[in-house]
Each structure stands twice: as C-alpha cells, then as structure tokens.
Short mmCIF file of C-alpha atoms in Angstrom, two decimals:
data_model
loop_
_atom_site.label_atom_id
_atom_site.label_comp_id
_atom_site.label_asym_id
_atom_site.label_seq_id
_atom_site.Cartn_x
_atom_site.Cartn_y
_atom_site.Cartn_z
CA MET A 1 103.90 -75.08 77.60
CA PHE A 2 100.79 -75.64 75.51
CA ASP A 3 98.40 -74.63 78.28
CA GLN A 4 100.04 -71.20 78.40
CA LEU A 5 99.30 -70.50 74.77
CA SER A 6 96.62 -67.91 74.14
CA THR A 7 93.37 -68.75 72.40
CA GLN A 8 94.44 -67.17 69.15
CA LYS A 9 97.78 -68.99 69.18
CA ARG A 10 96.08 -72.35 69.60
CA LEU A 11 93.66 -71.45 66.84
CA LEU A 12 96.61 -70.49 64.64
CA ILE A 13 98.26 -73.84 65.36
CA ALA A 14 95.13 -75.76 64.39
CA THR A 15 94.70 -73.70 61.25
CA ALA A 16 98.37 -74.08 60.35
CA ILE A 17 98.01 -77.86 60.65
CA SER A 18 95.14 -77.74 58.16
CA ILE A 19 97.10 -75.59 55.71
CA LEU A 20 100.22 -77.71 56.06
CA PHE A 21 98.12 -80.76 55.25
CA PHE A 22 97.27 -79.37 51.81
CA ILE A 23 100.85 -78.30 51.13
CA ALA A 24 102.41 -81.55 52.35
CA TYR A 25 99.83 -83.71 50.62
CA ASP A 26 100.40 -81.93 47.34
CA TYR A 27 104.18 -82.09 47.62
CA PHE A 28 104.76 -85.57 49.02
CA PHE A 29 101.77 -87.67 48.03
CA ILE A 30 100.67 -86.45 44.62
CA PRO A 31 102.54 -87.61 41.53
CA LYS A 32 103.16 -84.73 39.15
CA GLN A 33 104.11 -86.69 36.05
CA GLN A 34 101.64 -87.73 33.40
CA ILE A 35 101.26 -91.30 32.31
CA ALA A 36 104.32 -92.32 30.39
CA ASP A 37 104.71 -93.98 27.03
CA ILE A 38 106.28 -97.26 28.00
CA ASN A 39 107.37 -98.75 24.72
CA THR A 40 110.65 -99.93 26.23
CA THR A 41 109.53 -101.38 29.53
CA THR A 42 112.15 -103.39 31.35
CA THR A 43 110.87 -105.59 34.15
CA THR A 44 112.84 -107.62 36.63
CA ALA A 45 112.03 -109.95 39.47
CA SER A 46 114.77 -110.36 42.03
CA ASN A 47 113.02 -113.24 43.73
CA ALA A 48 112.63 -115.20 40.50
CA PRO A 49 115.24 -117.36 38.75
CA LYS A 50 117.71 -115.49 36.53
CA THR A 51 116.02 -116.97 33.49
CA ASP A 52 112.74 -115.23 34.31
CA ALA A 53 111.05 -113.30 31.53
CA ALA A 54 111.10 -110.34 33.85
CA ASN A 55 114.90 -110.34 33.68
CA ASP A 56 115.20 -111.17 30.00
CA ILE A 57 112.73 -108.80 28.37
CA THR A 58 114.84 -105.79 27.40
CA LYS A 59 114.50 -103.02 24.91
CA GLU A 60 115.68 -105.32 22.15
CA ASN A 61 113.00 -107.97 22.66
CA ALA A 62 110.24 -105.92 24.24
CA PRO A 63 106.68 -106.43 23.00
CA ILE A 64 105.95 -105.46 19.42
CA PHE A 65 103.04 -103.04 19.51
CA THR A 66 100.29 -103.68 17.02
CA SER A 67 97.15 -101.73 16.30
CA LYS A 68 95.45 -104.58 14.49
CA SER A 69 92.53 -106.09 16.40
CA ILE A 70 91.31 -109.62 15.91
CA VAL A 71 88.38 -109.58 18.36
CA SER A 72 85.89 -106.88 19.36
CA ILE A 73 83.92 -107.06 22.61
CA LYS A 74 80.66 -105.31 23.38
CA GLY A 75 79.69 -105.04 27.03
CA LYS A 76 76.82 -103.24 28.70
CA THR A 77 79.01 -100.28 29.67
CA TYR A 78 82.08 -100.64 27.44
CA ASN A 79 83.60 -101.58 24.11
CA ALA A 80 86.95 -103.40 23.95
CA THR A 81 89.29 -105.08 21.50
CA ILE A 82 91.89 -107.85 21.60
CA ASP A 83 94.99 -107.50 19.42
CA GLU A 84 97.06 -110.06 17.50
CA LEU A 85 99.19 -110.77 20.56
CA GLY A 86 96.21 -111.83 22.64
CA ARG A 87 96.06 -108.69 24.78
CA ILE A 88 93.19 -106.35 25.57
CA SER A 89 94.36 -103.43 23.45
CA THR A 90 91.51 -100.93 23.92
CA PHE A 91 88.79 -100.50 26.52
CA VAL A 92 86.36 -97.62 25.98
CA LEU A 93 83.72 -96.67 28.55
CA ASP A 94 80.36 -96.00 26.89
CA GLU A 95 78.46 -94.03 29.53
CA ALA A 96 77.99 -90.34 28.78
CA LYS A 97 79.78 -89.14 31.94
CA PHE A 98 83.01 -90.86 30.91
CA LYS A 99 84.31 -88.28 28.46
CA ASN A 100 87.63 -86.48 28.20
CA GLU A 101 88.12 -82.74 27.71
CA SER A 102 87.67 -83.15 23.96
CA GLY A 103 84.26 -84.73 24.45
CA GLU A 104 85.48 -88.19 23.44
CA GLN A 105 84.65 -91.33 25.39
CA ILE A 106 87.45 -92.30 27.77
CA SER A 107 89.67 -95.21 26.75
CA LEU A 108 91.32 -96.87 29.73
CA ILE A 109 93.74 -98.95 27.66
CA SER A 110 96.08 -97.78 24.91
CA PRO A 111 98.40 -99.90 22.72
CA LYS A 112 101.20 -97.38 23.35
CA ASN A 113 101.36 -98.26 27.06
CA SER A 114 102.90 -101.48 28.25
CA PRO A 115 102.16 -103.98 29.54
CA LEU A 116 98.65 -104.46 28.18
CA PRO A 117 96.12 -106.57 30.09
CA LEU A 118 96.56 -110.34 29.60
CA GLU A 119 100.02 -109.95 28.08
CA VAL A 120 102.11 -113.10 28.56
CA ARG A 121 105.90 -113.03 28.92
CA PHE A 122 107.95 -116.22 28.99
CA SER A 123 111.09 -116.76 31.05
CA ASP A 124 112.88 -118.41 28.18
CA LYS A 125 114.27 -115.59 26.03
CA ALA A 126 114.01 -117.43 22.71
CA LEU A 127 110.46 -118.58 23.45
CA ASN A 128 109.50 -115.09 24.58
CA ASP A 129 110.90 -113.60 21.39
CA ALA A 130 108.89 -116.05 19.33
CA ALA A 131 105.75 -115.31 21.35
CA PHE A 132 105.91 -111.62 20.46
CA LYS A 133 106.32 -112.42 16.78
CA THR A 134 103.57 -115.00 16.50
CA ASN A 135 99.95 -113.92 16.16
CA TYR A 136 97.09 -115.49 18.08
CA VAL A 137 94.14 -117.03 16.27
CA ALA A 138 90.64 -116.41 17.64
CA ASN A 139 87.69 -118.77 17.30
CA ILE A 140 85.32 -115.77 16.85
CA SER A 141 85.79 -112.13 15.89
CA GLU A 142 82.97 -110.57 17.93
CA VAL A 143 81.93 -111.10 21.53
CA ASP A 144 78.56 -109.82 22.75
CA ALA A 145 78.62 -109.57 26.55
CA ALA A 146 76.07 -106.78 26.85
CA ASN A 147 73.44 -108.97 28.46
CA GLY A 148 75.44 -111.84 29.89
CA ALA A 149 78.68 -113.80 29.87
CA ALA A 150 80.31 -114.50 26.51
CA SER A 151 83.63 -116.21 25.73
CA VAL A 152 86.39 -116.17 23.16
CA THR A 153 89.24 -118.66 22.76
CA LEU A 154 92.65 -117.53 21.54
CA THR A 155 95.34 -119.94 20.38
CA GLN A 156 99.04 -119.31 19.79
CA ASN A 157 101.16 -121.97 18.10
CA LEU A 158 104.80 -121.69 19.18
CA ASN A 159 106.14 -124.77 17.39
CA ASP A 160 106.36 -127.37 20.16
CA LEU A 161 104.26 -125.27 22.56
CA ILE A 162 100.60 -124.39 22.15
CA LEU A 163 99.15 -121.66 24.35
CA THR A 164 95.37 -121.47 24.72
CA LYS A 165 93.81 -118.44 26.33
CA THR A 166 90.06 -118.52 27.09
CA ILE A 167 88.49 -115.22 28.17
CA THR A 168 84.91 -114.89 29.39
CA PHE A 169 83.62 -111.31 29.45
CA TYR A 170 80.76 -109.99 31.60
CA PRO A 171 78.50 -106.93 31.08
CA LEU A 172 80.12 -104.51 33.58
CA GLY A 173 83.82 -104.97 32.78
CA SER A 174 84.81 -108.09 34.70
CA TYR A 175 86.19 -111.18 33.01
CA ASP A 176 87.56 -114.67 33.66
CA VAL A 177 90.80 -115.78 32.06
CA LYS A 178 92.18 -119.29 31.68
CA VAL A 179 95.63 -120.00 30.25
CA GLU A 180 96.58 -123.56 29.26
CA LEU A 181 99.98 -124.66 27.96
CA SER A 182 100.58 -127.90 26.08
CA LYS A 183 103.70 -128.33 28.20
CA ASN A 184 105.03 -126.67 31.29
CA GLU A 185 106.95 -123.40 30.75
CA ASP A 186 107.74 -120.58 33.15
CA TYR A 187 105.83 -117.40 32.29
CA PHE A 188 104.15 -114.26 33.70
CA ILE A 189 100.79 -112.69 32.91
CA THR A 190 99.68 -109.17 33.81
CA PRO A 191 96.44 -107.35 34.58
CA GLY A 192 97.99 -104.45 32.65
CA PHE A 193 99.40 -101.02 33.22
CA ARG A 194 97.12 -98.74 35.19
CA PRO A 195 94.37 -97.03 33.18
CA ASP A 196 95.53 -94.77 30.37
CA VAL A 197 94.15 -91.54 31.81
CA ILE A 198 96.24 -88.43 32.48
CA ALA A 199 97.61 -88.51 36.02
CA ASP A 200 95.68 -85.90 38.00
CA GLY A 201 97.05 -83.96 40.93
CA TYR A 202 94.70 -85.22 43.63
CA THR A 203 95.20 -88.87 44.59
CA VAL A 204 97.84 -91.56 44.47
CA HIS A 205 98.65 -93.62 41.41
CA GLY A 206 100.18 -97.06 41.57
CA THR A 207 99.39 -100.64 42.47
CA LEU A 208 97.50 -102.10 45.41
CA VAL A 209 98.03 -105.72 46.47
CA ARG A 210 95.78 -107.41 49.02
CA LYS A 211 97.82 -110.04 50.80
CA ALA A 212 96.80 -113.41 52.25
CA ASP A 213 96.18 -111.92 55.71
CA GLY A 214 93.84 -109.27 54.27
CA SER A 215 96.27 -106.39 54.70
CA LEU A 216 96.93 -103.99 51.85
CA ASP A 217 100.28 -103.21 50.25
CA ILE A 218 100.14 -99.95 48.32
CA LEU A 219 103.06 -99.27 46.01
CA GLU A 220 102.80 -95.77 44.59
CA ASP A 221 104.41 -94.67 41.36
CA GLY A 222 107.84 -93.32 42.21
CA ASP A 223 108.04 -95.08 45.57
CA ILE A 224 108.84 -98.63 44.56
CA LYS A 225 112.48 -99.33 45.40
CA GLY A 226 113.17 -102.27 43.14
CA ASP A 227 111.61 -105.66 42.60
CA GLU A 228 109.22 -107.19 45.08
CA ARG A 229 107.40 -110.49 45.30
CA ILE A 230 104.08 -110.85 47.15
CA PRO A 231 102.89 -114.47 47.12
CA GLY A 232 99.44 -115.64 48.16
CA ALA A 233 97.61 -112.44 47.20
CA ASP A 234 93.96 -112.32 46.21
CA ILE A 235 93.89 -108.87 44.59
CA VAL A 236 96.44 -106.96 42.51
CA ALA A 237 95.07 -103.69 41.16
CA SER A 238 96.86 -100.93 39.25
CA SER A 239 94.86 -97.76 39.66
CA ASP A 240 94.61 -94.03 39.28
CA ARG A 241 92.09 -91.72 40.93
CA TYR A 242 88.97 -93.21 39.35
CA TYR A 243 89.86 -96.32 37.33
CA THR A 244 91.60 -99.65 37.75
CA THR A 245 92.88 -102.74 35.93
CA LEU A 246 93.10 -105.74 38.22
CA PHE A 247 93.30 -109.47 38.83
CA PHE A 248 91.59 -111.17 41.74
CA GLU A 249 91.44 -114.74 42.93
CA THR A 250 89.33 -115.81 45.90
CA ASN A 251 91.66 -118.73 46.67
CA LYS A 252 94.53 -116.28 47.33
CA THR A 253 96.87 -117.96 44.88
CA LEU A 254 98.19 -114.96 42.98
CA ASP A 255 102.00 -114.92 43.03
CA VAL A 256 102.59 -111.21 42.38
CA TYR A 257 105.83 -109.69 41.12
CA MET A 258 106.14 -105.92 41.33
CA GLN A 259 108.64 -103.93 39.29
CA LYS A 260 109.08 -100.37 38.09
CA ASP A 261 109.47 -99.09 34.56
CA ALA A 262 111.92 -96.51 33.23
CA LYS A 263 109.83 -93.69 34.70
CA ASP A 264 109.27 -95.33 38.10
CA ASN A 265 105.69 -96.36 37.40
CA THR A 266 104.66 -99.59 39.11
CA ILE A 267 104.23 -102.68 36.94
CA ALA A 268 102.47 -105.82 38.18
CA PHE A 269 102.88 -109.39 36.89
CA VAL A 270 101.53 -112.69 38.19
CA ARG A 271 103.48 -115.91 37.77
CA GLY A 272 101.47 -118.34 35.69
CA THR A 273 101.17 -122.13 35.79
CA GLN A 274 100.52 -124.72 33.11
CA ASN A 275 96.81 -124.41 33.88
CA PHE A 276 96.29 -120.90 35.18
CA SER A 277 93.01 -119.15 35.96
CA ALA A 278 92.06 -115.82 37.49
CA LYS A 279 89.38 -113.19 37.39
CA GLY A 280 89.90 -109.66 36.19
CA TYR A 281 88.26 -106.27 35.93
CA ILE A 282 88.83 -103.11 33.93
CA GLY A 283 86.79 -100.02 34.62
CA PRO A 284 85.75 -97.37 37.14
CA LYS A 285 86.24 -97.84 40.88
CA ASP A 286 82.48 -97.70 41.36
CA HIS A 287 81.43 -99.03 44.76
CA LYS A 288 78.27 -100.78 43.55
CA ILE A 289 79.94 -102.39 40.53
CA LEU A 290 82.92 -103.68 42.51
CA LYS A 291 80.69 -105.01 45.28
CA SER A 292 78.45 -106.80 42.77
CA ILE A 293 81.49 -108.56 41.26
CA ASP A 294 83.10 -109.47 44.59
CA PRO A 295 82.68 -107.65 47.94
CA ASN A 296 86.45 -107.89 48.55
CA LEU A 297 87.07 -105.61 45.56
CA ILE A 298 85.79 -102.65 47.57
CA ASP A 299 89.28 -102.52 49.10
CA VAL A 300 90.53 -101.24 45.74
CA ILE A 301 88.82 -97.93 46.64
CA GLU A 302 91.53 -96.79 49.03
CA TYR A 303 91.24 -93.64 51.15
CA GLY A 304 94.64 -93.43 52.81
CA TRP A 305 95.40 -93.20 56.53
CA PHE A 306 91.79 -92.66 57.57
CA THR A 307 90.17 -95.39 55.48
CA PHE A 308 88.45 -96.78 58.59
CA ILE A 309 86.59 -93.45 58.89
CA ALA A 310 86.21 -92.80 55.17
CA LYS A 311 84.43 -96.06 54.34
CA PRO A 312 81.53 -95.44 56.76
CA MET A 313 81.35 -91.86 55.50
CA PHE A 314 80.95 -93.04 51.92
CA LEU A 315 78.31 -95.58 52.94
CA LEU A 316 76.41 -92.79 54.70
CA LEU A 317 76.72 -90.55 51.63
CA SER A 318 75.59 -93.36 49.33
CA TRP A 319 72.65 -94.21 51.61
CA LEU A 320 71.53 -90.58 51.63
CA HIS A 321 71.79 -90.48 47.84
CA THR A 322 69.41 -93.44 47.48
CA TYR A 323 66.71 -91.39 49.21
CA ILE A 324 67.59 -87.88 47.99
CA GLY A 325 68.54 -88.77 44.42
CA ASN A 326 71.08 -85.97 44.08
CA TRP A 327 74.73 -86.30 45.11
CA GLY A 328 75.06 -82.59 45.86
CA TRP A 329 72.17 -82.53 48.28
CA ALA A 330 73.41 -85.82 49.72
CA ILE A 331 76.71 -84.05 50.53
CA VAL A 332 74.76 -81.22 52.18
CA ALA A 333 72.73 -83.72 54.22
CA MET A 334 75.83 -85.67 55.24
CA THR A 335 77.57 -82.47 56.36
CA LEU A 336 74.56 -81.47 58.48
CA ILE A 337 74.40 -84.93 60.09
CA ILE A 338 78.11 -84.85 60.93
CA ARG A 339 77.79 -81.37 62.42
CA ILE A 340 74.84 -82.47 64.55
CA VAL A 341 76.75 -85.52 65.81
CA LEU A 342 79.82 -83.40 66.58
CA PHE A 343 77.81 -80.53 68.08
CA PRO A 344 78.48 -81.41 71.76
CA LEU A 345 82.22 -81.44 71.08
CA THR A 346 82.06 -78.27 69.00
CA TYR A 347 79.88 -76.57 71.59
CA LYS A 348 82.38 -77.27 74.36
CA GLY A 349 85.17 -75.87 72.24
CA MET A 350 83.26 -72.69 71.44
CA VAL A 351 82.26 -72.13 75.08
CA SER A 352 85.84 -72.68 76.17
CA MET A 353 87.05 -70.09 73.66
CA ASN A 354 84.53 -67.57 75.02
CA LYS A 355 85.72 -68.19 78.57
CA LEU A 356 89.35 -67.86 77.58
CA LYS A 357 88.61 -64.59 75.82
CA ASP A 358 87.10 -63.16 79.01
CA LEU A 359 90.12 -64.34 80.99
CA ALA A 360 92.63 -62.87 78.53
CA PRO A 361 93.01 -59.49 80.34
CA LYS A 362 93.64 -61.23 83.69
CA MET A 363 96.14 -63.56 82.04
CA LYS A 364 97.94 -60.53 80.62
CA GLU A 365 98.08 -58.99 84.09
CA ILE A 366 99.63 -62.18 85.49
CA GLN A 367 102.19 -62.32 82.68
CA THR A 368 103.11 -58.67 83.28
CA LYS A 369 103.25 -59.03 87.07
CA TYR A 370 105.44 -62.13 87.07
CA LYS A 371 107.46 -61.41 83.99
CA GLY A 372 110.67 -63.42 83.96
CA ASP A 373 109.28 -66.12 86.29
CA PRO A 374 107.61 -68.81 84.10
CA GLN A 375 106.85 -71.06 87.09
CA LYS A 376 104.83 -68.41 88.89
CA ILE A 377 103.08 -67.41 85.67
CA ASN A 378 102.10 -71.03 85.04
CA ALA A 379 100.90 -71.56 88.62
CA HIS A 380 98.73 -68.41 88.69
CA VAL A 381 97.34 -69.03 85.19
CA MET A 382 96.33 -72.59 86.13
CA GLU A 383 94.69 -71.28 89.29
CA LEU A 384 92.82 -68.72 87.19
CA TYR A 385 91.61 -71.51 84.90
CA ARG A 386 90.51 -73.63 87.87
CA LYS A 387 88.53 -70.85 89.56
CA ASN A 388 86.69 -69.97 86.33
CA GLY A 389 86.16 -73.51 85.04
CA ALA A 390 88.17 -72.84 81.90
CA ASN A 391 90.01 -75.53 79.94
CA PRO A 392 93.13 -74.37 78.08
CA MET A 393 92.77 -77.34 75.72
CA GLY A 394 89.06 -76.82 75.25
CA GLY A 395 89.30 -74.49 72.29
CA CYS A 396 91.87 -76.38 70.28
CA LEU A 397 91.24 -80.04 71.11
CA PRO A 398 87.80 -80.23 69.45
CA ILE A 399 89.32 -78.79 66.27
CA LEU A 400 92.18 -81.31 66.33
CA LEU A 401 89.80 -84.21 66.95
CA GLN A 402 87.75 -83.25 63.91
CA ILE A 403 90.76 -83.12 61.55
CA PRO A 404 90.75 -86.93 60.90
CA ILE A 405 87.07 -86.69 59.97
CA PHE A 406 87.81 -83.86 57.56
CA PHE A 407 90.71 -85.79 56.01
CA ALA A 408 88.46 -88.84 55.58
CA ILE A 409 85.70 -86.82 53.91
CA TYR A 410 88.34 -85.07 51.81
CA ARG A 411 89.46 -88.43 50.38
CA VAL A 412 85.90 -89.72 49.96
CA LEU A 413 84.81 -86.73 47.92
CA LEU A 414 88.02 -86.81 45.86
CA ASN A 415 87.88 -90.55 45.09
CA ALA A 416 84.16 -91.09 44.62
CA ILE A 417 83.68 -91.67 40.90
CA GLU A 418 79.96 -91.61 41.64
CA LEU A 419 80.31 -87.80 41.69
CA LYS A 420 81.68 -87.73 38.14
CA GLY A 421 79.10 -86.11 35.89
CA ALA A 422 76.75 -85.66 38.87
CA GLU A 423 74.85 -82.38 38.88
CA TRP A 424 73.92 -80.37 41.93
CA ILE A 425 72.05 -77.17 41.04
CA LEU A 426 72.11 -74.56 38.29
CA TRP A 427 75.76 -73.97 37.37
CA VAL A 428 77.27 -77.06 39.06
CA LYS A 429 76.99 -79.75 36.39
CA ASP A 430 79.79 -82.01 37.62
CA LEU A 431 80.69 -82.38 41.30
CA ALA A 432 83.96 -84.13 40.41
CA ILE A 433 85.52 -81.07 38.78
CA MET A 434 86.11 -77.49 39.89
CA ASP A 435 83.29 -74.97 40.08
CA PRO A 436 83.47 -73.32 36.61
CA TYR A 437 82.36 -69.95 37.96
CA PHE A 438 84.18 -70.12 41.35
CA VAL A 439 80.93 -69.50 43.22
CA LEU A 440 81.47 -72.21 45.83
CA PRO A 441 85.11 -71.27 46.61
CA VAL A 442 84.06 -67.62 47.05
CA LEU A 443 81.12 -68.57 49.29
CA MET A 444 83.45 -70.79 51.29
CA GLY A 445 85.90 -67.91 51.72
CA VAL A 446 83.11 -65.49 52.72
CA THR A 447 81.67 -67.86 55.34
CA MET A 448 85.16 -68.45 56.71
CA PHE A 449 85.66 -64.68 56.98
CA VAL A 450 82.31 -64.28 58.78
CA GLN A 451 83.15 -67.14 61.12
CA GLN A 452 86.48 -65.50 61.87
CA LYS A 453 84.76 -62.19 62.68
CA ILE A 454 82.30 -63.69 65.18
CA THR A 455 84.71 -66.15 66.82
CA PRO A 456 85.98 -64.82 70.16
CA THR A 457 89.62 -63.74 69.92
CA ASN A 458 91.80 -61.20 71.63
CA PHE A 459 94.85 -60.57 69.51
CA THR A 460 97.81 -58.90 71.13
CA ASP A 461 100.21 -59.55 68.28
CA PRO A 462 99.48 -57.49 65.12
CA MET A 463 101.22 -60.11 62.95
CA GLN A 464 98.89 -62.85 64.21
CA GLU A 465 95.90 -60.66 63.44
CA LYS A 466 97.12 -60.03 59.89
CA ILE A 467 97.70 -63.75 59.28
CA MET A 468 94.20 -64.58 60.50
CA LYS A 469 92.71 -61.93 58.21
CA PHE A 470 94.40 -63.51 55.20
CA LEU A 471 93.37 -67.09 56.02
CA PRO A 472 89.99 -66.91 54.21
CA LEU A 473 91.77 -65.65 51.11
CA ILE A 474 94.41 -68.40 51.38
CA PHE A 475 91.79 -71.12 51.75
CA THR A 476 89.78 -69.70 48.86
CA PHE A 477 92.89 -69.88 46.71
CA PHE A 478 93.45 -73.53 47.71
CA PHE A 479 89.87 -74.52 46.96
CA VAL A 480 89.55 -72.79 43.58
CA THR A 481 90.74 -75.88 41.71
CA PHE A 482 89.28 -78.47 44.09
CA PRO A 483 86.29 -80.57 42.96
CA ALA A 484 82.98 -78.81 43.49
CA GLY A 485 81.74 -81.63 45.72
CA LEU A 486 84.58 -81.08 48.20
CA THR A 487 84.18 -77.30 48.13
CA LEU A 488 80.43 -77.71 48.68
CA TYR A 489 81.12 -79.77 51.79
CA TRP A 490 83.53 -77.19 53.19
CA PHE A 491 81.14 -74.31 52.42
CA ILE A 492 78.24 -76.02 54.23
CA ASN A 493 80.58 -76.95 57.07
CA ASN A 494 81.60 -73.29 57.43
CA LEU A 495 77.97 -72.20 57.28
CA CYS A 496 77.14 -74.57 60.13
CA SER A 497 80.08 -73.20 62.12
CA VAL A 498 78.76 -69.65 61.67
CA VAL A 499 75.27 -70.64 62.86
CA GLN A 500 76.66 -72.55 65.83
CA GLN A 501 79.02 -69.70 66.79
CA VAL A 502 76.17 -67.17 66.70
CA PHE A 503 74.11 -69.53 68.88
CA VAL A 504 76.93 -70.07 71.39
CA ASN A 505 77.78 -66.35 71.52
CA LYS A 506 74.16 -65.51 72.38
CA ILE A 507 74.01 -68.17 75.08
CA PHE A 508 77.32 -67.06 76.57
CA LYS A 509 76.24 -63.43 76.53
CA LYS A 510 73.02 -64.37 78.28
CA HIS A 511 74.92 -66.35 80.92
CA LYS A 512 77.29 -63.43 81.52
CA GLU A 513 74.39 -61.02 81.93
CA GLN A 514 72.69 -63.44 84.31
CA ALA A 515 75.90 -63.87 86.31
CA ALA A 516 76.42 -60.10 86.47
CA LEU A 517 72.84 -59.62 87.63
CA GLU A 518 73.21 -62.24 90.36
CA LYS A 519 76.45 -60.66 91.53
CA HIS A 520 74.75 -57.26 91.62
CA HIS A 521 71.96 -58.65 93.81
CA GLU A 522 74.50 -60.26 96.14
CA ASN A 523 76.37 -56.98 96.57
CA ASN A 524 73.14 -55.17 97.34
#
C-alpha cells in the first residue's frame, strides 16, 4: 500500500513521474519530421460530394507552382507577395528578432509548400485545371498597409466564369478576403499550410479548429486519421510552435474540411460560396497582436492539458513584464510569487518528510518484528503515524499537486514568442533558445544536488541512493537544450526549494530540541 512506502520511495515516485513526463512528451507528442515539400498534395473530403475539388486534385492536376509575383505588400511588421495564381506566395517578418540561423529574416510562406494561403480549388476537375493555368490580373502592383488598411483586387477570367478576389491588408498581418463568382460553382479556399519554419522538437504542429460551441479541436500532424468536416467553426488555424496561418469568422460560418497530405501533415480548406468573405492572419502567435485583432484568437495559443492554468500564468508573466521591462526578471518574479503562494503546501510537505525521517528507525523495527505479516505491519505503522502526527501522504502529495503547475509553466515558457530575442543578463541574449554557455543548466543541476543533500532522507536501499545521486545529472542533461527561459524558471524554483528546506530544517531542529528539553524536565 502507498502509505507503507518510505519517504525516499515516495520521493522517487514523484521524481520518476517528472522524468517520465519529459520522455513521454518527447516520444509521443513531439513531431520529429521537418516540414515537407508538398508539391504533390492530394486532398480529399469524405463528407463532400464525389465531384469535390478535394477528391479530384491529384498529382496530375495539382497546383502549378510559380515564383512570379504580381503584387507586393508592405505592412508595418512584414513584407508579402501575391503570385499569378492569386495566392500569398511569400510572407517575411521584418522585426530584427525574427531571423533564422543564417541571419536572414524568417519567411513564413514558401511557394514550394502547398497549399498557399488564399488558394482556390474548384470541385469541377476541368474548371480546376483551367484555374491553375490561368493567371490573375491585379488592379495595382503595390499595396502599402504599413499605416492602415489597403486593398487589392484580383480577377481571374475562366471563360464563362469570372472570379474576383478582394484582399484588404492591415499593418500587423491580418487581412480580409472576399471572393465573388459570376455564377455559382463549388470550390474550396484555404488559409494555407502551416508556417514554413523547420519543425522544432518542443511543441505540437498541426491545425486547431474552434467549433461553434467554443470547444477546440486540435489535429496534430501525424494524428489525423482521414478526412474530417467541422461545420460552423469560427477559427481554423494551422500552426507550429510560434507562428500561424488562419481564417476566422465571428459569425461562425466556416465550413472546414480537414485532410492530410502524403506525409501526414494536416491540411485545412474552407468550403466557399458564390459570395464568400472571411478574415485571416499570418504571423507570430503574439498575445497582444492576436488580442488586438480579435480576442477570440488568443485560443490559437494552445498550452495542452493544463491550458486553464497556463493562461493565467502567462497573463501574470506579461503583467510583471509591463512593470519590470525584462522578460528574464519577469520569469524570476513570477517564480518567486508562485513559490510564496505555494509555501504553505510546500511547508507541510517538508515538515512531513522530516517527521517521517525521524520515524524511519521505528518503522524498520516494526517491519523486522512483524516480518511476513503485512496486516500487523500496516496496523502498527498507522498507529505510529497517529501518535506522532505524521502523514504518510504529506511528503509526496504536495509534490504531485504542484506537477500541473509546472507542466503549465513549461508550456507557457516554451510557447511564448514574446521570449524570442528577449535578453536577460550578460550571456543570455535570447530566452527562447538554449543557454549558449550552459550556465543555467549547470546552476540548475547544482541547486538540485544541494536540495537533495539537505532534504531529509533515510535510504536503506543502496540502489535507490545511487539513483537519487544521479538525478541532478540526469535533469541537467535534459535541460541542456531547453530554452533558457524555462531553465531559468527551474533554476530559481530549485533555489527557492533550497532556501525553504534550510528554513524548515532549522525550525524542525529547534522544535525537536524544545521537545527534548521539555521531556527532560518532565522526567526530572
């Protein structure tokens, strides 16, 4: 039974849960492939008629990729282009922090990846074939949306069908799109393949759909089984760790069709109408930007199972940053606040572990005396706990209760693009990437080792003792490649644990001395 487990065994269980989290998360939830070249995308929609474009577009009549641009767009934070087929073919972020390893500005859209944002595919195979062989004509060649909304109108003449696409761009990456057909034809339009950035090994990649009831459907790359239809949605967003391409419609009229490409990446299309309109966005999943466009778009920043904890944590972190002005120190402040709030729970756990350590010799005597009789052992151990006011769950339960908070902060610090390019002090120039000199992982390992040394334990199994000695090294190894912001949090958290443990140990020692003195006076 759990209440018969020794202090060190319960501590080992809690630690093992933490380690298993990293291993399981890496194995099951992190896509290992890089973004694919999807020049031969095949999309299907099982809920649509058999004549749907999604069924008919095959390798033979897939989109013809063109590098020729007919319109250039200048926003406040980006530069973009529209190609001859009326699609957003490039989207480059201008801010200095958005650079790749080669020092070049990040481009979220690439003509080699399909589908491109605002690509239209008709259900009728012959019409679709003509559409990908007929160039659009633009009314202007340059759009200046740096200081306000600016529009461009694209026209495609398909013999007896005229398609007019009007796109209004805004300074921060959002846009409005209107599609008008001269006659009714069945077609699909897409917000585009997720941003063209190498798939990292930290967070999920795929498509998020917010349904009519406000719930979220998250279809990760590699997990989509086949073709799915989600009618009445208001958001469909294809995303990676930091960036997204999306459609949103406040009236919840998006009829979303989800498919997978040849490499199991999710592909999103929306069924169009003769007069179709929607809003879109391409860019970073920045909390302030998304909220300024539409508060509902904040849901695109998804934190996993503990989103309900993670969102308040991010708001706290962001609020602290507004006053401190440095994301690193904001993380330090947030960690201290959380530790203060959790102190009563942590304190109880630490006191319980001290009590259990003192009772360990008596427990061993009981186990030796009643060896082979588990019922008697359990009865006498519980009586020992009762007489001494010890709680067998007291040492482990506080640790387990704090795990959801750690997971939530873990996701916040991994997903927060606000940390990208954010400096802390001296050598830490970017909290979103690993510490280049491994200072923080080493400090984290050292503080964990110190905490281990001063935490009350009474090992009877040499193997358990060896495992515990290696834990700081194991955790240091795990955190070497983690973003500096996350490692900073864990280091400060460990530091707080050391301070609290020293404080509790002194108090407990003082209480023991006082109790011994009182007992001495009673005997005399």
